[in-house]
Coordinates of C-alpha atoms and ligand atoms in Angstrom, one line a residue:
X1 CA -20.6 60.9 29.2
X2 CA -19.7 57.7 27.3
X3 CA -17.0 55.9 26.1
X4 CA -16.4 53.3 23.2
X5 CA -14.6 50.0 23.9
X6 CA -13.3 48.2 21.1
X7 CA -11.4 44.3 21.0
X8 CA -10.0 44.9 17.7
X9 CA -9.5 41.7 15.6
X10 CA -12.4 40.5 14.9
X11 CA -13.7 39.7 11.1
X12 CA -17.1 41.3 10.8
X13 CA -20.1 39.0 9.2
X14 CA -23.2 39.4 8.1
X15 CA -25.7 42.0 7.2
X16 CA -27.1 45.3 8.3
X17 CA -30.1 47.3 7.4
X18 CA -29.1 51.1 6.8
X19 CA -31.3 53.4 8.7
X20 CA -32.7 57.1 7.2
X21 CA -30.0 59.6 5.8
X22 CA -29.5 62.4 8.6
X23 CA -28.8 64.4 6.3
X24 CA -31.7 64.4 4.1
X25 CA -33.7 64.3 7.4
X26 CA -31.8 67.8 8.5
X27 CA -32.8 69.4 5.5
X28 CA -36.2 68.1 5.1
X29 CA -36.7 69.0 9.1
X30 CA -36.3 72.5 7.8
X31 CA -38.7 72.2 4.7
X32 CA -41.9 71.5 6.9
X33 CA -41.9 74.9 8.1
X34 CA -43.7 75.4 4.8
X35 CA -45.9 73.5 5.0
X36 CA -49.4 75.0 6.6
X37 CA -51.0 71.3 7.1
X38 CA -49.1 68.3 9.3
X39 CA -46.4 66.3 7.5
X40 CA -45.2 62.9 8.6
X41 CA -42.0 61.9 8.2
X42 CA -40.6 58.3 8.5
X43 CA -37.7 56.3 9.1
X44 CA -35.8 59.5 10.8
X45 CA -32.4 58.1 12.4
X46 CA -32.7 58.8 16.2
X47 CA -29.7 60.4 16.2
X48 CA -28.6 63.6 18.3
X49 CA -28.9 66.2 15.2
X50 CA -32.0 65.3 14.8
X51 CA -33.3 65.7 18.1
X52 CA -31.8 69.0 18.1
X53 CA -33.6 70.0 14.8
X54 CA -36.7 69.0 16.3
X55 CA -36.3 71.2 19.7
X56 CA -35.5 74.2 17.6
X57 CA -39.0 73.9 15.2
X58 CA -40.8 73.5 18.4
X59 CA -39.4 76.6 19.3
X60 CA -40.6 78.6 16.6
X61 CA -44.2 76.9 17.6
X62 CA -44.5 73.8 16.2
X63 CA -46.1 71.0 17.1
X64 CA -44.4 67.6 17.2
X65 CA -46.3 63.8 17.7
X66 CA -43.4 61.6 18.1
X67 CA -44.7 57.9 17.9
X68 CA -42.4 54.5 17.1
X69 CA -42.7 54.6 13.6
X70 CA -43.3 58.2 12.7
X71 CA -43.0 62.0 13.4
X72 CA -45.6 64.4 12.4
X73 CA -45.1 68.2 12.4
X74 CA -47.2 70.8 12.8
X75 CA -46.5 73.8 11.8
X76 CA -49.5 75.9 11.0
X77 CA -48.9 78.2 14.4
X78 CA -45.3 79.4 13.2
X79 CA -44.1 82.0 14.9
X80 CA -40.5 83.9 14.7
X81 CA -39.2 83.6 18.2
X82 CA -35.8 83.4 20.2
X83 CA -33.4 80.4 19.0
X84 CA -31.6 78.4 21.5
X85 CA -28.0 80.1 20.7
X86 CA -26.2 76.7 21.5
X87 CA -28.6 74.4 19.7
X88 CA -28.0 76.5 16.6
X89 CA -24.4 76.5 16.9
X90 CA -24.0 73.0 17.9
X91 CA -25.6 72.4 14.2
X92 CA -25.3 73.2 10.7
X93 CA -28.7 72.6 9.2
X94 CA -30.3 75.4 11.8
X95 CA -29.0 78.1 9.6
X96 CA -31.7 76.3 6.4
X97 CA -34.6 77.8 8.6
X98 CA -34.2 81.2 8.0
X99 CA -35.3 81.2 4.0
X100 CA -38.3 79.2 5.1
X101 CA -39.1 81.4 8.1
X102 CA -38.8 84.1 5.3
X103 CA -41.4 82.6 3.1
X104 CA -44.0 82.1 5.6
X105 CA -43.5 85.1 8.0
X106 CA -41.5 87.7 6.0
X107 CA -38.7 88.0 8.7
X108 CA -36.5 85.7 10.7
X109 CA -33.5 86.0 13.2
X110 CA -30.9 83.6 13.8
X111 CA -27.6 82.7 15.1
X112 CA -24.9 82.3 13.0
X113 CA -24.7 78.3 12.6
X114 CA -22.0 76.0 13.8
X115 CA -21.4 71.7 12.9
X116 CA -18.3 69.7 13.3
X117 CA -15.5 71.6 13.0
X118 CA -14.1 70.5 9.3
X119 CA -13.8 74.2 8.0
X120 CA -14.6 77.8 8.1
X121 CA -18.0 76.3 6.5
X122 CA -19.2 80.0 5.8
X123 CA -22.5 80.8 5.1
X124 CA -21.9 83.1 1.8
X125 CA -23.9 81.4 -0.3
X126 CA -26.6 81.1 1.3
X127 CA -27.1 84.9 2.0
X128 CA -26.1 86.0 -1.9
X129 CA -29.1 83.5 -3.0
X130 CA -31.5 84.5 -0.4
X131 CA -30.8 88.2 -1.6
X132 CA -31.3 87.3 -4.9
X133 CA -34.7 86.2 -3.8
X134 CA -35.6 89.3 -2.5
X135 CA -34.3 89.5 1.2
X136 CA -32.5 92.0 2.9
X137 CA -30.5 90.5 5.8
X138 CA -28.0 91.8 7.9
X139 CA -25.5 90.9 10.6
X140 CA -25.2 91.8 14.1
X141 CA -23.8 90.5 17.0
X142 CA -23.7 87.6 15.6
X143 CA -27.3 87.3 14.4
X144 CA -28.8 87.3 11.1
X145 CA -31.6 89.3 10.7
X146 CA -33.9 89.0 7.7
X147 CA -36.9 90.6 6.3
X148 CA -38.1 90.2 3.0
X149 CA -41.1 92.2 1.4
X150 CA -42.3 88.9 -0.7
X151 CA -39.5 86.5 -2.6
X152 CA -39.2 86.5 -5.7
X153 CA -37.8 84.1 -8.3
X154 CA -34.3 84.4 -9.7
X155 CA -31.6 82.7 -11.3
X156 CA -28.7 81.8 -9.1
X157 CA -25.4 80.5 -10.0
X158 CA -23.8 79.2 -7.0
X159 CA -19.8 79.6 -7.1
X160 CA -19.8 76.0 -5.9
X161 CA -22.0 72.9 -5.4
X162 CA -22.9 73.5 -2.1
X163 CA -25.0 70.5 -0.5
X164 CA -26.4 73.1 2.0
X165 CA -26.9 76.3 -0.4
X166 CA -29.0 74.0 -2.6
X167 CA -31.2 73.1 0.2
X168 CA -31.6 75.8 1.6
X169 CA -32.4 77.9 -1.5
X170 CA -34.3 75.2 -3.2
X171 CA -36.6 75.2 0.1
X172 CA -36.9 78.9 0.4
X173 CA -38.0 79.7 -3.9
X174 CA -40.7 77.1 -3.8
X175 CA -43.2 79.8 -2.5
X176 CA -41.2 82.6 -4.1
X177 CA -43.3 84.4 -6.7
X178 CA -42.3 83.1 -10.4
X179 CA -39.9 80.6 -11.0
X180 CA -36.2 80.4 -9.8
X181 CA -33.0 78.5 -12.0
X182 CA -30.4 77.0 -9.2
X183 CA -27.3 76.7 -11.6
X184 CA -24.0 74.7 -10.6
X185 CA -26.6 73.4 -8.1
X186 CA -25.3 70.0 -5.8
X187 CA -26.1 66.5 -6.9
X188 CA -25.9 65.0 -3.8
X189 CA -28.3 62.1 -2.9
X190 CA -29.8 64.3 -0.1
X191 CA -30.9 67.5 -2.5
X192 CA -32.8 64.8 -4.6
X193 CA -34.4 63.6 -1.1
X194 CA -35.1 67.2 -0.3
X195 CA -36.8 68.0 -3.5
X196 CA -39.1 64.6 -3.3
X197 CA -40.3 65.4 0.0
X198 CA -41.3 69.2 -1.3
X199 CA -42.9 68.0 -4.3
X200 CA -44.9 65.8 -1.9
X201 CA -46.3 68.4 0.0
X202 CA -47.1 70.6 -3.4
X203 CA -43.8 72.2 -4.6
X204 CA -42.8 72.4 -8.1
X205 CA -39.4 71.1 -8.4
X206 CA -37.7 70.0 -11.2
X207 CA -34.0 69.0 -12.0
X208 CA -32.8 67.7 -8.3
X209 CA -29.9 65.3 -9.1
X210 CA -28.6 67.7 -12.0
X211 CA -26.8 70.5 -11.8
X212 CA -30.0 73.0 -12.7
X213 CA -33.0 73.0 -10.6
X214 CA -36.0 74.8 -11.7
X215 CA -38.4 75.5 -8.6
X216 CA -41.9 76.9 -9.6
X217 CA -43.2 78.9 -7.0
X218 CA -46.7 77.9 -5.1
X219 CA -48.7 80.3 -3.0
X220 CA -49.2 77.7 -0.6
X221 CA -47.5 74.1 0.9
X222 CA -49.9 71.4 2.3
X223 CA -49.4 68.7 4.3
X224 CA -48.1 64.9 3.4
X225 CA -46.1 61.9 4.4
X226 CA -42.9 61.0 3.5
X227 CA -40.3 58.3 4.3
X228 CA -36.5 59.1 4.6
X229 CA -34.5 56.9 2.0
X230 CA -31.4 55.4 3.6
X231 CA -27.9 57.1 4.8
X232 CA -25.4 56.5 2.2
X233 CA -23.1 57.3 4.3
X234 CA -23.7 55.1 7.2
X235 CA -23.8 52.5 4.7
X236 CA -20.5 53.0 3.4
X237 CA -19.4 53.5 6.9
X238 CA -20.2 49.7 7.6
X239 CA -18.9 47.9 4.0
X240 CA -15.4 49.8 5.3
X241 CA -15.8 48.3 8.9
X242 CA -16.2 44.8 7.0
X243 CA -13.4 45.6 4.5
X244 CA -10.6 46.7 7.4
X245 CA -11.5 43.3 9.4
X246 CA -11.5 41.4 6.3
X247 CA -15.2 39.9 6.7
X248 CA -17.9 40.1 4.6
X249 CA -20.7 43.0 5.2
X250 CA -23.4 43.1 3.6
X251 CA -25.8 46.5 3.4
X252 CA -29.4 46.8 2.9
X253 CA -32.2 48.8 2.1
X254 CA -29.6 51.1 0.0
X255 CA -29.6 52.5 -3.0
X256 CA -26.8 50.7 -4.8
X257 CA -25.4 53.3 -7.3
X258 CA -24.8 55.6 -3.9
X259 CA -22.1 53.7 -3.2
X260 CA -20.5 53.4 -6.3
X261 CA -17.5 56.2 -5.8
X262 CA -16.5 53.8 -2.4
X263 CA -17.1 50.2 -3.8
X264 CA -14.9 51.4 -7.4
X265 CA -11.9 52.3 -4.4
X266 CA -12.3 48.9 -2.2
X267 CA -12.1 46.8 -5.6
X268 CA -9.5 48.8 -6.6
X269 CA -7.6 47.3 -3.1
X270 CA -8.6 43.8 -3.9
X271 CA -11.6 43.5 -2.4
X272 CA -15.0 41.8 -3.8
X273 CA -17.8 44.0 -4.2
X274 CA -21.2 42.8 -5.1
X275 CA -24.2 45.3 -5.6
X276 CA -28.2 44.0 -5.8
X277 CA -31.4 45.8 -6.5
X278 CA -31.5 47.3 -2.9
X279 CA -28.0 45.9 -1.0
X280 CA -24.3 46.1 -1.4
X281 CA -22.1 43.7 0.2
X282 CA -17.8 43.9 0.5
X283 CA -15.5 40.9 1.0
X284 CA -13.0 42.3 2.3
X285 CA -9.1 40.8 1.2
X286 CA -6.2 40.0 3.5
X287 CA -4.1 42.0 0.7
X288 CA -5.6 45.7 0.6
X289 CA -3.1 47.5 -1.8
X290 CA -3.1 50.8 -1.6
X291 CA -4.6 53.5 -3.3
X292 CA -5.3 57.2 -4.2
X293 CA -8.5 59.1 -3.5
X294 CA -9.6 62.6 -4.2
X295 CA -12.9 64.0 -2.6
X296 CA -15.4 65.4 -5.2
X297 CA -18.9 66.9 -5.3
X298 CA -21.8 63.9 -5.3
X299 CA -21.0 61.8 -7.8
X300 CA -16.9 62.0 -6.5
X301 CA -15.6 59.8 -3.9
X302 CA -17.8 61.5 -0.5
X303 CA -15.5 63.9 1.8
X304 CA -17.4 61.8 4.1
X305 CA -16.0 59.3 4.0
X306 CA -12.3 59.8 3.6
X307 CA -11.6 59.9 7.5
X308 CA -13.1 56.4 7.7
X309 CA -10.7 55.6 4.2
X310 CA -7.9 56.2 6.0
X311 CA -8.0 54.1 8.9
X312 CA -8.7 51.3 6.1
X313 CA -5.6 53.0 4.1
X314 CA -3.7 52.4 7.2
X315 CA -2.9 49.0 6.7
X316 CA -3.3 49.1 3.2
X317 CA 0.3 47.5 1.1
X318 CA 2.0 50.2 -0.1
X319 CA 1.5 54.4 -0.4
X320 CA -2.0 55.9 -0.7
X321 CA -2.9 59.6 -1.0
X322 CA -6.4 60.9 0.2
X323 CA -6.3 64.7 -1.1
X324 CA -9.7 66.5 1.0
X325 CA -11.0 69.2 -1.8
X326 CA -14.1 70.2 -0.1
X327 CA -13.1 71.3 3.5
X328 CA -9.6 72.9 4.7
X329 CA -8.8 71.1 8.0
X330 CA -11.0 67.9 7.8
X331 CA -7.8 66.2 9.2
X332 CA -8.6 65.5 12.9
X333 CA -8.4 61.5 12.8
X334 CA -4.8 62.1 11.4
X335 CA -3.2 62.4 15.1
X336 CA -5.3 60.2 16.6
X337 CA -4.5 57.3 13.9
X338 CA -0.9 57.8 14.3
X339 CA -1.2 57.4 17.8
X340 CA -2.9 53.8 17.0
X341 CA 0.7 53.5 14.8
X342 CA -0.5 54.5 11.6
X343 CA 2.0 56.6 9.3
X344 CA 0.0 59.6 8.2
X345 CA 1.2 63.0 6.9
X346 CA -0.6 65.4 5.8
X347 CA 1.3 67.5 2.7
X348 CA -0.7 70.7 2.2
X349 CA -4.5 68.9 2.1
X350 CA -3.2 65.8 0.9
X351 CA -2.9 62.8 3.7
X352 CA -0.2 60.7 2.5
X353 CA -0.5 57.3 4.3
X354 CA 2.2 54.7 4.2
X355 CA 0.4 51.4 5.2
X356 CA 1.4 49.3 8.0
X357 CA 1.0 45.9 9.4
X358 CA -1.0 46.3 12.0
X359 CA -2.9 48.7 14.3
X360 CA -2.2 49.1 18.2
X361 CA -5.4 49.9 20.1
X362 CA -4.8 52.8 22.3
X363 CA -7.0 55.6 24.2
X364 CA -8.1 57.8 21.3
X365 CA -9.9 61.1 21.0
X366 CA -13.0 61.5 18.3
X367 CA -13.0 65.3 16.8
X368 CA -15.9 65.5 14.7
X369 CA -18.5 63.3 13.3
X370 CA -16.5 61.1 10.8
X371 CA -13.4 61.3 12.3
X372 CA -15.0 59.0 15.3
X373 CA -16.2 57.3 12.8
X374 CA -12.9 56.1 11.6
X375 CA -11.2 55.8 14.8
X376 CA -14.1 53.1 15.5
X377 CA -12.9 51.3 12.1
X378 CA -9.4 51.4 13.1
X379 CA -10.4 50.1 16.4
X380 CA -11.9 47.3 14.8
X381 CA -9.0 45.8 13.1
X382 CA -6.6 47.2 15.6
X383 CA -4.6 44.6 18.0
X384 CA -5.6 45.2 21.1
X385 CA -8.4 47.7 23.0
X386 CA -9.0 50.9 21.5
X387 CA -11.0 53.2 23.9
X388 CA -12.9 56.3 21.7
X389 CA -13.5 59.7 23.7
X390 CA -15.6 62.1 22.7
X391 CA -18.7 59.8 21.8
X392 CA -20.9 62.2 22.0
X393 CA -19.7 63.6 18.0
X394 CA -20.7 59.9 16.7
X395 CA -24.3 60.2 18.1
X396 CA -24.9 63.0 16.1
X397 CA -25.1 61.0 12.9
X398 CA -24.7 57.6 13.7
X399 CA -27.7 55.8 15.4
X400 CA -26.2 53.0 18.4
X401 CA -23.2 52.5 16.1
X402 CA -22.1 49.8 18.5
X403 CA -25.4 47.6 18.6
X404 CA -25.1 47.3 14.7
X405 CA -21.6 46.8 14.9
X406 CA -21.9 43.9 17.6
X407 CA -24.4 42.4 15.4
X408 CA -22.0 41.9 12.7
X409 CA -20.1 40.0 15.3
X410 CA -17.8 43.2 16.5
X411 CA -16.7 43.0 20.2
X412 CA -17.3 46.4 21.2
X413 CA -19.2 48.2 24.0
X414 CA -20.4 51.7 25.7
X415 CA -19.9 52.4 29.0
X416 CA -20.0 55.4 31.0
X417 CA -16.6 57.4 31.3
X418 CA -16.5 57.6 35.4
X419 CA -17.1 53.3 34.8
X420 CA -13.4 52.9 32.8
X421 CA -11.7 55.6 34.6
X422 CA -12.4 53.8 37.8
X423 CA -11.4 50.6 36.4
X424 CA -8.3 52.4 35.2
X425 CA -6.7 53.8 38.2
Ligands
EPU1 N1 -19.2 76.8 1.3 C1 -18.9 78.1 1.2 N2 -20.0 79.0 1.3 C2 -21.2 78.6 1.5 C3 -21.5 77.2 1.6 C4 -20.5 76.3 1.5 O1 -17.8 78.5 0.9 O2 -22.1 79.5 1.6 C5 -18.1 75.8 1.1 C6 -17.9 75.0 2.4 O3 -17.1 75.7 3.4 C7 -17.2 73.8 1.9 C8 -17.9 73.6 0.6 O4 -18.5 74.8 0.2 O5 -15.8 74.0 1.8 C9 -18.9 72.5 0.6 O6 -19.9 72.7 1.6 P1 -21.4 72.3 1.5 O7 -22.2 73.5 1.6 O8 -21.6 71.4 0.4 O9 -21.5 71.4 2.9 P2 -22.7 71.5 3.9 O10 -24.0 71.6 3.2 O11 -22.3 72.5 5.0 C10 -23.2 69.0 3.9 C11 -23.2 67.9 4.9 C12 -21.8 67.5 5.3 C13 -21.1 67.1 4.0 C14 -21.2 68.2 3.0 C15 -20.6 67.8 1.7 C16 -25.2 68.3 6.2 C17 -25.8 68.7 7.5 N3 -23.9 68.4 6.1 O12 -22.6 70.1 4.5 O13 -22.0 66.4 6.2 O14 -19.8 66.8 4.4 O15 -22.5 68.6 2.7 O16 -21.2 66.7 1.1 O17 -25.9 68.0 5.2 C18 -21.3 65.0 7.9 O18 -22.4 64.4 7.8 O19 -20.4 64.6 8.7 C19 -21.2 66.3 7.3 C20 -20.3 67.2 7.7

């Protein structure tokens, strides 16, 4: 159990190279399973979500050859077997295994999923597009049970962009018999990753990135190598850290048009934003006016990323508004940035936040993933130590947060809980 110690005030400088996109990776960790032949996969982040992901495929039998630059998977020997109940719950992406289990073994059981707790995050979706691809799954005690006599293509209109339905459906058609239309599909940055790495290893997909995907079923998935493209998220994650201590970040390795919905918002409070073939870099300015934001659906401002937007709202000049469309309760930073001194409230799922001067560091809990995310941000710019609790949500997306924070000249540490609360008493 560890603890984050921030000395706020600092102005961040200098440049960072973005690692792999988790989320792509959680998605494409569930895509090898069709794949009869080893796939490598590089620049994974070696963050806790991953590791998870992995311990569950070698649970349904395959193989995995960690070395320092890649991870190769095996998994010709697949097998349905007993999932870890907490591992699936402690992550979203388990659930994507099921249509790909389907595919290759014609049944599959599984837990019902869990993930940070931003929502009821159900998994309706999911099961209405598997259906329509031929499966018969039911429900008990908590477990889905699937069998499926052979998939078949179909056309499915999702009610919604889901990130996760068009994964997960995308991954499970491409050896469906026939070809299948994804309609209203997501246009996230990570689908488009998703669908590369399956064409790699023989898919046909087509459309990723719009909001129709055609998938043309194969009999048969073979094996390949594929490198993760950077987390746009992370990335954005580190121009806010530079923009709330007023330095100058610079990103690399990113794909610059990702990080167009938050660089349009930081000019928009006066900051300088410059974008290159492969890096985006934020001065930030002792001025930040305020602003309003509304999540979207890829290409809209990332739900993401509004938690860490707040804590830069927080001592922005005037009123902003951050309305959350995507997930009901993805508010738990809210309490905890008020308790650094920020004025937040929260008007149905709109955060209305009256900027401040400063930020007080204080001991503060982190909820969920981004929510530590911008607790670490406020901490940053904060007067004072801020201590983060909870580290543990951080590490599941973010990979040593800290080191690539110091490196930007942040004063900030980890140490062990029992450590600070010895020094505390
Ligand atoms: N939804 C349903 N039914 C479904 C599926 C989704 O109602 O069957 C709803 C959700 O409850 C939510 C909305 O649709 O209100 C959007 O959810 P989506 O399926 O797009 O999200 P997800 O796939 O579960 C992924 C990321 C999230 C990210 C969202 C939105 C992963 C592992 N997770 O979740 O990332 O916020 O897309 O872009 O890819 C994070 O990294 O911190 C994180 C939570």
């Amino acid at each position: 159990m560890t603890l984050l110690k921030i000395q706020g005030g600092t102005q961040l400088c200098g440049s960072v190279e973005v690692k792999g996109s988790k989320n792509a990776s959680l998605a494409i960790l569930s895509g090898v399973l069709l794949a009869t032949e080893p796939v490598t996969v590089r620049n994974l982040p070696n963050v806790s979500d991953i590791r998870t992901k992995l311990r569950l495929l070698e649970q349904l039998g395959c193989r995995i050859f960690e070395s320092s630059e890649s991870i190769t998977i095996d998994a010709s020997n697949l097998r349905r077997a007993a999932l870890d109940d907490e591992m699936v719950r402690s992550i979203r992406t388990s659930f994507y295994l099921l249509g790909p289990m389907l595919a290759r073994l014609g049944s599959a059981k599984i837990p019902q999923p869990g993930g940070c707790k931003i929502g009821a995050r159900p998994v309706d979706f999911h099961l209405k597009g598997l259906a329509a691809l031929g499966a018969q799954i039911g429900l008990t005690g908590g477990y889905f049970d699937a069998t499926t006599t052979g998939l078949t293509g179909a056309e499915i209109y999702l009610d919604f962009p889901s990130a996760g339905a068009t994964q997960h459906l995308m991954t499970s058609a491409c050896m469906a018999q026939g070809f299948t239309v994804l309609k209203n599909a997501a246009m996230e940055p990570e689908v488009v990753a998703l669908a590369d790495f399956l064409n790699r290893i023989g898919a046909r997909v087509e459309g990723a990135g719009t909001s129709t995907i055609t998938i043309h079923g194969v009999e048969k998935l073979q094996g390949g190598d594929y490198s993760i493209p950077a987390d746009r998220l992370q990335a954005g994650t580190y121009l806010l850290a530079g923009a709330v201590t007023k330095g100058e970040v610079t990103v690399e390795g990113v794909l610059p048009e990702h990080q167009v919905p938050i660089a349009s918002k930081l000019l928009e409070m006066g900051a300088d934003v410059d974008l290159g073939p492969d890096w985006v870099r934020v001065r930030g300015t002792k001025y930040p006016q305020a602003v309003s934001i509304k999540t979207m659906p890829y290409p809209g401002f990332p739900t993401d990323i509004q938690q860490p937007m707040a804590a830069v709202l927080a001592t922005a000049h005037g009123v902003s508004t951050v309305e959350e469309t995507i997930y009901e309760s993805r508010i738990g930073h809210i309490s905890e940035l008020n308790r650094m001194g920020a004025k937040i409230r929260l008007e149905g799922r709109t955060s209305v936040i009256t900027g401040v001067d400063h930020l007080q560091g204080c001991v503060v809990e982190a909820t969920d993933l981004r929510a530590g995310a911008a607790l670490v941000i406020a901490g940053l710019a904060a007067q004072g130590e801020t201590i983060v609790r909870n580290v543990h949500h951080i590490d599941r997306g973010y990979e040593n947060l800290e080191d690539a924070l110091r490196l930007l000249g942040a004063n900030i540490e980890r140490i062990g809980v029992q450590e600070w609360e010895a020094a505390n008493r």
